[in-house]
Coordinates of C-alpha atoms (C1' of nucleotides) in Angstrom, one line a residue:
Chain A
M1 CA 45.6 -6.6 -64.0
T2 CA 43.4 -9.5 -64.8
L3 CA 39.9 -8.9 -65.8
L4 CA 37.0 -10.3 -63.5
R5 CA 34.7 -12.4 -65.3
A6 CA 31.0 -13.2 -64.7
V7 CA 30.5 -16.5 -61.8
K8 CA 30.4 -19.9 -63.8
G9 CA 26.8 -20.4 -64.9
M10 CA 25.8 -17.2 -64.4
N11 CA 25.6 -15.7 -67.7
D12 CA 25.3 -11.9 -69.5
V13 CA 22.5 -11.9 -72.3
L14 CA 24.5 -8.6 -75.0
P15 CA 22.0 -6.6 -76.4
D16 CA 22.3 -8.9 -79.4
E17 CA 20.2 -11.5 -77.6
I18 CA 17.9 -9.9 -76.2
G19 CA 15.6 -9.3 -78.8
S20 CA 15.1 -13.2 -78.7
W21 CA 14.5 -13.2 -74.7
Q22 CA 11.7 -10.2 -75.0
R23 CA 9.9 -11.6 -78.4
V24 CA 9.6 -15.2 -75.9
E25 CA 8.5 -12.9 -72.7
A26 CA 6.2 -11.0 -75.0
A27 CA 4.3 -14.2 -75.9
Y28 CA 4.4 -15.5 -72.6
A29 CA 2.7 -12.3 -70.9
R30 CA 0.2 -12.2 -73.8
T31 CA -0.7 -16.0 -73.5
M32 CA -0.9 -15.6 -69.7
S33 CA -3.5 -12.7 -70.1
L34 CA -5.8 -14.3 -72.6
H35 CA -6.0 -17.3 -70.0
G36 CA -6.8 -15.0 -67.1
F37 CA -3.7 -15.1 -65.7
R38 CA -2.2 -12.0 -63.7
E39 CA 1.5 -11.5 -62.8
V40 CA 2.9 -11.6 -59.7
R41 CA 6.2 -10.6 -58.4
T42 CA 7.8 -12.5 -55.2
P43 CA 11.7 -11.9 -53.9
C44 CA 14.9 -13.9 -55.2
V45 CA 15.8 -14.4 -51.7
E46 CA 13.3 -16.7 -48.8
P47 CA 13.8 -18.2 -46.0
T48 CA 15.6 -21.7 -46.8
G49 CA 12.9 -23.2 -44.4
L50 CA 10.3 -22.7 -47.6
F51 CA 11.9 -24.5 -49.8
V52 CA 13.0 -27.3 -47.5
R53 CA 9.3 -27.6 -46.5
A54 CA 7.7 -27.1 -50.4
I55 CA 10.3 -29.2 -52.2
G56 CA 11.1 -31.9 -49.8
E57 CA 13.9 -32.5 -47.4
A58 CA 15.1 -35.6 -49.4
T59 CA 15.2 -34.0 -52.7
D60 CA 18.7 -33.2 -55.0
V61 CA 17.1 -29.7 -55.4
V62 CA 17.7 -28.9 -51.6
E63 CA 20.3 -31.4 -50.7
K64 CA 23.2 -30.2 -52.9
E65 CA 21.8 -27.3 -55.0
M66 CA 21.1 -24.6 -53.1
Y67 CA 22.7 -21.0 -52.9
S68 CA 21.9 -21.0 -49.1
F69 CA 23.6 -18.8 -46.4
R70 CA 23.4 -17.3 -43.5
H71 CA 23.0 -13.7 -42.6
H72 CA 22.9 -12.2 -39.5
D73 CA 20.3 -14.3 -37.6
E74 CA 18.7 -15.4 -40.9
D75 CA 19.0 -18.5 -42.8
L76 CA 18.4 -17.4 -46.4
T77 CA 18.4 -19.0 -49.8
L78 CA 18.3 -17.9 -53.7
R79 CA 15.0 -19.4 -54.8
P80 CA 15.6 -22.8 -56.6
E81 CA 12.3 -22.5 -58.5
G82 CA 9.1 -20.4 -58.1
T83 CA 6.2 -21.9 -56.8
A84 CA 7.2 -22.2 -53.8
G85 CA 7.6 -18.4 -53.2
A86 CA 4.3 -18.0 -55.5
A87 CA 2.5 -20.4 -52.8
R88 CA 4.0 -18.4 -49.9
A89 CA 2.8 -15.1 -51.1
Y90 CA -0.5 -16.6 -51.5
L91 CA -0.9 -17.8 -48.2
E92 CA 1.0 -14.6 -46.4
H93 CA -1.7 -12.1 -48.5
A94 CA -4.6 -14.6 -47.4
V95 CA -5.3 -14.5 -51.1
H96 CA -7.8 -17.8 -50.3
A97 CA -9.6 -15.7 -48.2
K98 CA -10.4 -13.1 -50.5
E99 CA -11.2 -15.2 -54.4
P100 CA -12.4 -18.7 -54.7
T101 CA -9.3 -19.1 -57.5
S102 CA -6.3 -17.4 -58.1
R103 CA -4.2 -17.3 -61.5
W104 CA -0.9 -16.1 -61.3
W105 CA 2.3 -16.0 -63.4
Y106 CA 5.7 -15.3 -63.1
S107 CA 9.1 -14.8 -64.2
G108 CA 12.5 -14.1 -63.4
P109 CA 15.8 -15.9 -62.7
M110 CA 16.2 -18.9 -60.3
F111 CA 19.5 -20.2 -59.1
R112 CA 20.4 -24.0 -58.8
A113 CA 24.5 -24.4 -58.0
E114 CA 24.8 -27.6 -60.4
R115 CA 27.0 -27.7 -63.2
P116 CA 26.6 -26.1 -65.9
Q117 CA 25.5 -27.3 -69.2
R118 CA 23.6 -26.9 -72.6
G119 CA 20.4 -25.4 -71.2
R120 CA 21.0 -25.4 -67.6
Y121 CA 22.9 -23.0 -65.9
R122 CA 23.2 -21.5 -62.4
Q123 CA 21.1 -18.3 -62.8
F124 CA 18.2 -19.6 -65.4
S125 CA 15.5 -17.7 -65.9
Q126 CA 11.8 -19.6 -65.6
L127 CA 8.5 -18.8 -66.9
G128 CA 5.7 -20.0 -64.6
A129 CA 1.9 -20.1 -63.3
E130 CA 0.2 -21.1 -60.9
I131 CA -3.9 -22.0 -60.1
F132 CA -5.0 -22.3 -56.6
G133 CA -8.0 -23.0 -55.5
D134 CA -9.3 -25.3 -58.5
P135 CA -9.3 -28.9 -57.8
G136 CA -11.0 -30.2 -60.8
P137 CA -9.0 -31.9 -64.0
G138 CA -10.4 -29.2 -66.7
C139 CA -7.9 -26.5 -65.2
D140 CA -5.1 -29.2 -65.6
A141 CA -6.4 -29.7 -69.1
E142 CA -6.4 -26.0 -70.3
M143 CA -2.9 -25.5 -68.7
I144 CA -1.6 -28.3 -71.2
D145 CA -3.1 -26.7 -73.9
M146 CA -2.2 -23.2 -73.2
L147 CA 1.4 -24.8 -73.0
V148 CA 1.2 -26.4 -76.6
G149 CA -0.4 -23.4 -77.9
F150 CA 2.4 -20.8 -76.9
L151 CA 5.0 -23.4 -77.8
G152 CA 3.3 -22.9 -80.9
D153 CA 3.6 -19.6 -81.1
L154 CA 7.4 -20.3 -80.6
R155 CA 7.3 -22.1 -83.4
V156 CA 9.3 -25.3 -81.3
P157 CA 9.8 -28.3 -83.3
G158 CA 8.6 -31.9 -82.2
V159 CA 6.7 -30.9 -79.0
E160 CA 5.7 -33.7 -76.8
V161 CA 3.9 -33.9 -73.9
L162 CA 4.1 -36.5 -71.4
V163 CA 1.3 -37.2 -69.0
N164 CA 0.9 -39.1 -65.7
S165 CA -1.2 -39.4 -62.5
L166 CA 0.8 -39.5 -59.3
G167 CA -1.8 -40.0 -57.0
G168 CA -2.0 -38.6 -53.3
P169 CA 0.5 -39.6 -50.5
A170 CA -1.0 -42.9 -49.9
T171 CA -0.6 -44.2 -53.6
R172 CA 2.3 -43.3 -53.8
A173 CA 3.8 -45.0 -51.0
R174 CA 1.7 -47.7 -51.5
Y175 CA 3.3 -47.8 -54.9
R176 CA 6.5 -47.1 -53.8
D177 CA 6.6 -50.4 -51.7
A178 CA 5.4 -52.0 -54.5
L179 CA 8.5 -50.8 -56.6
V180 CA 10.7 -51.9 -53.7
Q181 CA 9.6 -55.5 -53.6
Y182 CA 9.6 -55.6 -57.5
L183 CA 13.2 -54.6 -58.0
T184 CA 14.8 -55.7 -54.5
P185 CA 15.0 -59.2 -56.2
R186 CA 17.0 -57.9 -59.3
A187 CA 19.1 -55.3 -57.5
A188 CA 21.8 -57.1 -59.3
E189 CA 20.6 -56.0 -62.8
L190 CA 20.8 -52.2 -61.8
S191 CA 23.3 -49.5 -62.5
A192 CA 25.0 -48.7 -59.6
E193 CA 23.3 -45.3 -59.3
S194 CA 19.9 -47.1 -59.0
Q195 CA 21.1 -49.6 -56.6
R196 CA 21.5 -46.8 -53.8
R197 CA 18.7 -45.5 -54.8
L198 CA 16.7 -48.2 -54.4
A199 CA 16.9 -47.3 -51.2
T200 CA 16.6 -43.4 -51.0
N201 CA 14.8 -42.6 -53.7
P202 CA 13.5 -45.8 -55.6
L203 CA 10.6 -43.8 -57.6
R204 CA 13.7 -42.2 -59.7
I205 CA 14.9 -45.3 -61.1
L206 CA 12.0 -45.0 -62.9
D207 CA 13.4 -42.2 -65.3
S208 CA 17.0 -43.3 -65.3
K209 CA 18.7 -43.1 -68.6
D210 CA 20.7 -46.3 -67.8
A211 CA 19.9 -49.1 -70.0
R212 CA 20.3 -51.7 -67.5
D213 CA 17.7 -49.7 -65.4
Q214 CA 15.4 -49.5 -67.9
A215 CA 15.5 -53.0 -68.4
A216 CA 14.9 -53.8 -65.1
V217 CA 11.8 -51.5 -65.0
R218 CA 10.3 -52.3 -68.3
D219 CA 7.4 -54.9 -66.6
A220 CA 7.6 -53.0 -63.3
P221 CA 4.2 -52.4 -62.1
T222 CA 3.1 -49.5 -62.8
M223 CA 1.1 -46.4 -60.5
S224 CA -1.6 -46.5 -62.5
E225 CA -2.8 -49.9 -61.2
L226 CA -2.4 -48.5 -57.7
L227 CA -4.6 -45.2 -58.2
D228 CA -7.7 -44.7 -56.0
D229 CA -11.0 -44.2 -57.6
A230 CA -10.8 -40.0 -57.2
D231 CA -7.2 -40.6 -58.4
R232 CA -8.3 -42.5 -61.1
A233 CA -11.3 -40.3 -61.8
H234 CA -9.6 -37.0 -62.3
F235 CA -6.4 -38.5 -64.1
D236 CA -9.4 -40.3 -66.9
G237 CA -11.1 -36.7 -66.4
L238 CA -7.7 -34.9 -67.2
R239 CA -6.9 -37.3 -70.2
R240 CA -10.8 -37.0 -71.4
H241 CA -10.4 -33.3 -71.8
L242 CA -7.2 -33.0 -74.0
D243 CA -8.9 -36.1 -76.0
E244 CA -11.8 -33.7 -76.7
L245 CA -9.3 -30.7 -77.2
G246 CA -7.4 -32.7 -79.6
T247 CA -4.3 -32.0 -77.8
P248 CA -1.7 -34.6 -78.4
Y249 CA 0.0 -36.2 -75.7
R250 CA 1.0 -39.5 -74.5
V251 CA 0.8 -41.3 -71.1
D252 CA 4.4 -42.0 -69.2
A253 CA 4.2 -44.1 -66.8
R254 CA 7.4 -43.7 -65.8
L255 CA 7.1 -40.6 -65.6
V256 CA 8.5 -38.4 -62.1
R257 CA 10.3 -35.4 -60.8
G258 CA 12.3 -34.3 -58.5
L259 CA 10.1 -32.3 -56.6
D260 CA 8.4 -33.8 -53.3
Y261 CA 5.5 -31.5 -53.6
Y262 CA 3.1 -33.0 -56.3
T263 CA -0.1 -35.0 -56.3
R264 CA -1.7 -36.4 -59.2
T265 CA -1.6 -34.7 -62.1
L266 CA 1.7 -34.6 -63.5
F267 CA 3.5 -33.6 -67.3
E268 CA 6.6 -32.7 -68.9
I269 CA 6.8 -31.1 -72.4
K270 CA 9.9 -31.8 -74.7
G271 CA 11.1 -29.9 -77.9
A272 CA 13.1 -31.9 -81.0
H273 CA 15.5 -28.9 -81.0
D274 CA 18.8 -30.2 -82.0
A275 CA 20.4 -27.4 -80.2
L276 CA 18.5 -28.9 -76.8
G277 CA 21.4 -31.2 -76.3
A278 CA 20.1 -33.2 -74.0
G279 CA 18.1 -30.5 -71.8
S280 CA 15.1 -31.2 -74.3
T281 CA 12.7 -31.0 -71.0
L282 CA 11.0 -27.2 -71.6
V283 CA 8.1 -27.7 -69.7
G284 CA 7.4 -29.6 -66.6
G285 CA 4.5 -28.7 -64.1
G286 CA 2.1 -30.3 -62.1
R287 CA -0.5 -30.5 -59.3
Y288 CA 0.1 -29.8 -55.5
D289 CA -2.7 -30.2 -53.6
L290 CA -1.6 -30.6 -50.5
M291 CA 1.5 -28.3 -50.1
L292 CA 0.1 -25.1 -49.2
A293 CA -1.8 -27.3 -45.9
E294 CA 2.1 -28.3 -45.2
L295 CA 3.0 -24.9 -45.5
G296 CA 0.8 -24.0 -43.0
G297 CA -2.2 -22.9 -44.4
P298 CA -6.0 -24.2 -45.6
Q299 CA -6.1 -27.1 -48.0
V300 CA -6.4 -25.4 -51.2
P301 CA -5.7 -27.5 -54.4
A302 CA -3.2 -26.0 -56.9
I303 CA -1.5 -26.8 -60.3
G304 CA 1.6 -25.0 -62.2
F305 CA 4.4 -25.3 -64.5
A306 CA 7.4 -23.9 -65.1
A307 CA 9.4 -23.3 -68.3
G308 CA 13.0 -23.1 -68.7
L309 CA 13.7 -19.6 -70.9
E310 CA 16.9 -20.3 -72.1
R311 CA 15.6 -24.0 -73.1
L312 CA 13.0 -22.0 -74.8
L313 CA 15.0 -19.9 -76.7
L314 CA 17.2 -22.6 -77.6
G315 CA 14.2 -24.8 -78.5
S316 CA 12.6 -21.9 -80.3
G317 CA 12.5 -21.9 -84.3
L318 CA 11.9 -18.0 -84.3
A319 CA 15.1 -15.5 -85.6
P320 CA 16.0 -12.6 -83.1
P321 CA 14.2 -9.4 -84.4
G322 CA 17.2 -7.4 -85.9
H323 CA 18.2 -4.0 -84.2
A324 CA 16.9 -0.9 -86.1
V325 CA 16.6 2.7 -86.0
D326 CA 14.3 4.4 -88.6
T327 CA 16.3 7.4 -88.7
L328 CA 19.8 8.7 -88.9
V329 CA 20.8 12.3 -88.2
A330 CA 24.2 13.1 -89.8
P331 CA 25.7 16.7 -89.0
L332 CA 28.5 17.5 -90.6
G333 CA 31.2 19.7 -88.2
E334 CA 31.0 20.9 -84.9
A335 CA 28.8 23.7 -86.0
A336 CA 25.5 21.0 -87.0
A337 CA 25.7 19.0 -84.3
S338 CA 23.9 21.0 -80.9
R339 CA 21.1 21.6 -84.0
A340 CA 21.3 18.2 -85.1
L341 CA 20.3 16.8 -81.6
S342 CA 17.4 19.4 -81.6
I343 CA 16.5 17.6 -84.8
G344 CA 16.7 14.3 -83.2
R345 CA 14.0 15.5 -80.3
E346 CA 12.0 16.7 -82.9
L347 CA 11.5 13.2 -84.7
R348 CA 11.3 11.4 -81.5
R349 CA 8.4 13.2 -80.3
K350 CA 7.0 11.9 -83.7
G351 CA 7.8 8.7 -82.6
I352 CA 10.3 7.9 -84.9
R353 CA 13.4 5.8 -83.6
C354 CA 16.0 7.9 -84.2
E355 CA 19.7 7.8 -83.4
V356 CA 21.8 11.5 -84.2
D357 CA 25.2 10.5 -85.1
T358 CA 27.4 12.5 -82.3
R359 CA 30.7 10.8 -83.2
G360 CA 30.5 13.1 -86.1
G361 CA 32.7 11.9 -88.7
S362 CA 32.5 12.0 -92.6
L363 CA 29.4 11.9 -94.5
K364 CA 30.2 8.2 -95.5
S365 CA 31.1 6.8 -92.1
Q366 CA 28.0 8.5 -91.3
L367 CA 26.0 6.8 -94.0
R368 CA 27.5 3.6 -93.5
R369 CA 26.5 3.7 -89.8
A370 CA 22.7 4.3 -91.4
N371 CA 22.7 1.7 -93.1
T372 CA 24.6 -0.9 -90.2
L373 CA 21.3 0.6 -88.1
G374 CA 19.0 -0.3 -90.6
A375 CA 17.8 3.2 -90.9
R376 CA 15.7 4.1 -93.7
M377 CA 16.1 7.7 -93.5
V378 CA 18.9 10.3 -93.1
V379 CA 19.3 13.8 -92.2
I380 CA 22.2 15.2 -93.7
L381 CA 23.1 19.0 -91.8
G382 CA 26.2 20.5 -93.3
D383 CA 27.7 23.8 -93.2
S384 CA 25.8 25.0 -96.4
E385 CA 22.4 23.8 -95.2
L386 CA 22.9 24.8 -91.7
A387 CA 23.4 28.5 -93.3
E388 CA 19.9 28.1 -95.4
G389 CA 18.0 26.7 -92.7
V390 CA 17.6 23.5 -94.5
V391 CA 18.1 20.0 -94.1
Q392 CA 18.7 17.4 -96.6
V393 CA 16.4 14.3 -96.5
K394 CA 17.8 11.3 -97.7
D395 CA 16.0 7.6 -98.8
L396 CA 18.5 5.0 -98.3
E397 CA 15.7 2.8 -99.8
A398 CA 14.3 4.8 -102.5
R399 CA 17.8 6.5 -103.1
T400 CA 16.1 9.5 -103.3
Q401 CA 17.5 13.0 -101.4
D402 CA 16.2 16.2 -101.3
R403 CA 16.6 19.7 -99.9
M404 CA 13.8 20.9 -97.7
P405 CA 13.0 23.1 -94.8
I406 CA 13.1 21.2 -91.5
E407 CA 9.6 21.1 -90.9
Q408 CA 8.6 19.7 -94.0
A409 CA 11.3 17.0 -93.5
L410 CA 9.7 16.2 -90.5
R411 CA 6.4 15.4 -92.1
I412 CA 8.1 13.8 -95.2
I413 CA 10.1 11.3 -92.6
V414 CA 6.5 10.9 -91.2
D415 CA 4.6 9.9 -93.6
R416 CA 7.4 7.4 -95.6
L417 CA 7.6 5.5 -92.7
M418 CA 4.0 5.3 -91.2
A419 CA 3.1 4.5 -94.7
A420 CA 6.3 1.7 -94.6
S421 CA 4.8 0.3 -91.0
R422 CA 1.3 0.0 -92.1
S423 CA 2.4 -2.1 -95.7
V424 CA 4.6 -4.7 -93.2
D425 CA 2.0 -4.9 -90.8
S426 CA -0.8 -6.1 -93.2
R427 CA 1.7 -8.8 -94.5
P428 CA 1.1 -12.2 -93.3
P429 CA 3.8 -13.3 -91.3
A430 CA 7.1 -12.2 -92.6
P431 CA 9.4 -14.5 -94.2
G432 CA 12.6 -15.1 -92.9
Q433 CA 11.0 -15.2 -89.6
E434 CA 12.1 -18.9 -89.2
K435 CA 15.7 -20.3 -88.2
P436 CA 17.4 -21.7 -91.4
Chain B
rG1 C1' 30.2 -34.2 -57.3
rU2 C1' 32.0 -37.9 -61.9
rG3 C1' 33.7 -38.2 -66.6
rG4 C1' 35.1 -37.1 -72.0
rC5 C1' 36.9 -32.8 -75.3
rC6 C1' 38.4 -28.1 -75.9
rG7 C1' 42.0 -23.4 -74.7
rU8 C1' 45.8 -19.3 -81.2
rA9 C1' 43.6 -11.8 -83.4
rG10 C1' 37.5 -8.5 -81.0
rC11 C1' 34.7 -13.5 -83.2
rU12 C1' 34.8 -18.4 -85.9
rC13 C1' 39.3 -21.3 -86.8
rA14 C1' 43.9 -22.8 -89.6
rG15 C1' 49.1 -24.3 -88.3
rC16 C1' 51.9 -31.2 -91.2
rU17 C1' 53.5 -35.2 -83.9
rG18 C1' 58.8 -29.1 -83.5
rG19 C1' 62.5 -24.4 -86.8
rU20 C1' 60.0 -18.7 -84.4
rA21 C1' 51.9 -17.1 -86.4
rG22 C1' 47.8 -17.2 -90.7
rA23 C1' 43.1 -16.7 -92.6
rG24 C1' 37.8 -15.4 -93.0
rC25 C1' 34.1 -12.2 -90.6
rA26 C1' 33.9 -7.5 -88.0
rC27 C1' 36.0 -3.3 -87.7
rU28 C1' 38.5 1.8 -89.6
rG29 C1' 40.4 4.5 -94.0
rG30 C1' 40.8 5.1 -99.1
rA31 C1' 39.5 4.3 -104.1
rU32 C1' 35.0 8.9 -104.2
rU33 C1' 38.5 16.9 -100.8
rG34 C1' 29.9 16.5 -98.3
rU35 C1' 26.7 10.7 -100.2
rG36 C1' 25.4 3.8 -97.9
rG37 C1' 24.8 -1.0 -99.4
rC38 C1' 28.3 -4.2 -103.9
rU39 C1' 33.4 -4.3 -105.8
rC40 C1' 38.5 -2.9 -105.1
rC41 C1' 43.1 -1.7 -102.3
rA42 C1' 45.3 -0.5 -97.0
rG43 C1' 45.4 -1.2 -91.6
rG44 C1' 47.1 -6.9 -86.3
rU45 C1' 53.2 -5.1 -80.4
rG46 C1' 48.1 -11.6 -80.8
rU47 C1' 51.7 -12.5 -72.3
rC48 C1' 49.6 -18.8 -78.8
rG49 C1' 44.7 -19.5 -71.4
rC50 C1' 49.0 -19.9 -66.8
rG51 C1' 53.3 -22.3 -64.4
rG52 C1' 56.9 -25.7 -65.2
rG53 C1' 59.7 -29.6 -68.1
rU54 C1' 61.9 -31.8 -72.3
rU55 C1' 64.9 -29.7 -76.0
rC56 C1' 70.0 -26.1 -79.6
rG57 C1' 64.7 -24.7 -80.6
rA58 C1' 58.4 -25.3 -78.2
rA59 C1' 51.7 -22.9 -80.3
rC60 C1' 52.8 -28.2 -81.4
rC61 C1' 55.8 -32.8 -76.5
rC62 C1' 55.3 -34.2 -71.2
rC63 C1' 53.4 -32.3 -66.2
rG64 C1' 50.4 -29.4 -63.4
rU65 C1' 46.9 -25.8 -63.0
rC66 C1' 43.3 -22.5 -64.6
rG67 C1' 39.2 -21.2 -67.7
rG68 C1' 35.6 -23.1 -71.2
rU69 C1' 32.4 -26.5 -73.0
rC70 C1' 29.8 -31.0 -73.1
rA71 C1' 27.7 -35.2 -71.1
rC72 C1' 26.7 -38.4 -66.1
rC73 C1' 23.4 -37.5 -61.7
rC74 C1' 19.8 -34.1 -61.2
rC75 C1' 16.9 -30.4 -63.5
rA76 C1' 13.6 -25.6 -66.5

RNA sequence: GUGGCCGUAGCUCAGCUGGUAGAGCACUGGAUUGUGGCUCCAGGUGUCGCGGGUUCGAACCCCGUCGGUCACCCCA
């Protein structure tokens, strides 16, 4: 019988790796809380129409990457991104009528039926956030600055912020025409892929990796030349804020994103860690002032971003925390087993992370286990200790061992571990936290 | 969807364009009949991914297939 495997592009996160995930998630929750964002949880499954309307019918995500299915009479889709669902929830609960601005964050699995490669999976996790109801460039700048700080917390090397402005739909239409007009006489110089895109999605030619396309596009008109006054003022405001914050960024006139809903501010943050491979984009985001109206709601301006958790893990310089238990209770023989369980319970009630070696085995093997668990203290309970109502308390670090009544043992273990954790906490960031 | 590379022990891999499969790590036990980390010793019946072909003989060569991975497209 052949073993069943996980679905292609959908991965297990085993306990050895989960510490890294939790570390990133905790840092993210902290950042969000410091900036006044509150968590929202929306379903993984939404009506297919939501994504078609929010993301855009002609996008790659909607055209070929969605996990869509028909269940009874409903067309449903596993969410490929988080913004559409958040926007739907915001409108469905009429949150705009209850508070002028809302700051929401989310994290969770997203699904895209693409060919997997490094940092890109069919089920992947995004950390995202949205600000609803704030039209100004101030919150755009705050969001970008916040993300730079967050990536700094994660020790991501080589953080690079790219910003651009797409203007509004009218600007984009004008720009699209200008670009097509510029490129059509040069069509022969473009890659085959881009010749096709010239008709379907000309903006995408701008960020093509093909050298021929890059050359053809080098002197093409840029979006910023066509921004209207209000768009320009917004973009200038964003840049001024970032300059004054001292947040490093680069204006990239060729920055384009694959989702249709963006207006005005657009940004992308890359990392430089070798492990990232081709997927160096860690965060992508932008403003979508028109999307809520297009979904049938009021005209509420909004901005949001999404960060790929798997990519943050690849791109971060943080070492995974080790698995550790403070104390191991080592019973020798059947008679001591029950007593060992109750000692374990007592220790845990005092907040001591503790494992009882229920497999039994030799004392040597139990001490080895204590060692691999990272336990500092071991409570040894053999027949002679049991008979006398005492235990042996072994301190693996101090290499001492004492025989004492259980009450005293509990006190000593608590004292030593608490003292140890205090001294650890007062130290500056521990060495060895960074990857080699 | 397209292309490159790779499938050998739990993991990382070696295996000379053909002669019947190895190392390190991990794990377990022992040296120490109830005392860890270091050291030493011992412990492997592995569909060599699968199917077919060539050959006296295939982990190795050929064809097919499945899986993985990296990259493209696109994206987080």
